[in-house]
């Protein structure tokens, strides 16, 4: 839809809407650009405080994916007038807790009457012009690093159907509520070629943005992809969100499923994530330094899930191997 808007030619707009990147980057001065993004959605868990935490973490993530430092945020709220106000208070407290953890000031916001609650933030951050990390810089030979396990879409869908254990749901809430701050800071300390955060398009959908943005291909090794404990059992039960199935359909012609990649694995790799990890493409010479920096920063998941390949026009951009 955004492509229908008039094209922007301002030279200070370093990253705009044309490239499918996570956030816009606008140069203010030679030593400073602002990073601007917005994200909000309806509750994905019952607990309003945890929902607030997750929505804020997710909104901040697009700044972290660009290598920016978020500074200020505005709350965006939709809320039914007939629901108890205490619920809204809990949502906002959850968002404020994550903003504080991130060192971000919530400086305002706006609320509208809505049929179902929605919450998120518009976030403004800063980055040094030219240092921003986009989806367009990956090179053949780069390693692909993922910093959170996947499967949150499948788990939260099972949660809505009351078909998931409290333990599994809690694991997903923990994953979604973890800021990508440390991963982003480690990334910027080493320098990578491309990055996206994994959200609604799923792991392969976001990898596709890197492949198309950079004019490269990619190979993913399924056995190296980190998955939240409990997800395979839910896949066995046939549980997956509608958005995940749509993601998988949209990968037709884009992904070459090698050997015997099961349909369940295909669904998993297309699973629509909320507040997922960062997917980075790093030069092989910097891979060890990046893994060390992530480890030093306390990032628990730092999986090398595949590599960037040459793009050839007559084969699918992404291949998935066992
Ligand atoms: Co994003
Ligand atoms: Co986003």
PDB file of N, CA and C and ligand atoms in Angstrom, residues 22 39 61-62 65 197 199 206, ligand 1:
ATOM      1  N   UNK A  22      12.969  -1.738   8.611  1.00  0.00           N
ATOM      2  CA  UNK A  22      12.215  -1.726   9.858  1.00  0.00           C
ATOM      3  C   UNK A  22      11.808  -0.327  10.298  1.00  0.00           C
ATOM      4  N   UNK A  39       4.619   0.806  15.968  1.00  0.00           N
ATOM      5  CA  UNK A  39       4.063  -0.546  15.949  1.00  0.00           C
ATOM      6  C   UNK A  39       3.022  -0.689  17.059  1.00  0.00           C
ATOM      7  N   UNK A  61      11.943  -2.665  19.016  1.00  0.00           N
ATOM      8  CA  UNK A  61      12.789  -3.590  18.278  1.00  0.00           C
ATOM      9  C   UNK A  61      13.187  -3.071  16.896  1.00  0.00           C
ATOM     10  N   UNK A  62      12.300  -2.329  16.251  1.00  0.00           N
ATOM     11  CA  UNK A  62      12.630  -1.840  14.912  1.00  0.00           C
ATOM     12  C   UNK A  62      13.781  -0.828  14.957  1.00  0.00           C
ATOM     13  N   UNK A  65      16.904  -3.000  15.440  1.00  0.00           N
ATOM     14  CA  UNK A  65      17.268  -3.716  14.214  1.00  0.00           C
ATOM     15  C   UNK A  65      18.078  -2.829  13.269  1.00  0.00           C
ATOM     16  N   UNK A 197      14.554  -7.423  12.365  1.00  0.00           N
ATOM     17  CA  UNK A 197      13.991  -8.131  13.511  1.00  0.00           C
ATOM     18  C   UNK A 197      12.880  -9.040  12.991  1.00  0.00           C
ATOM     19  N   UNK A 199       9.434 -10.582  12.947  1.00  0.00           N
ATOM     20  CA  UNK A 199       8.081 -10.325  13.460  1.00  0.00           C
ATOM     21  C   UNK A 199       7.069 -11.031  12.556  1.00  0.00           C
ATOM     22  N   UNK A 206      11.171 -12.605   6.746  1.00  0.00           N
ATOM     23  CA  UNK A 206      12.107 -11.509   7.008  1.00  0.00           C
ATOM     24  C   UNK A 206      13.467 -11.758   6.349  1.00  0.00           C
TER      25      UNK A 206
HETATM   26 CO1  LIG B   1      10.827  -4.925  12.133  1.00  0.00          CO
END
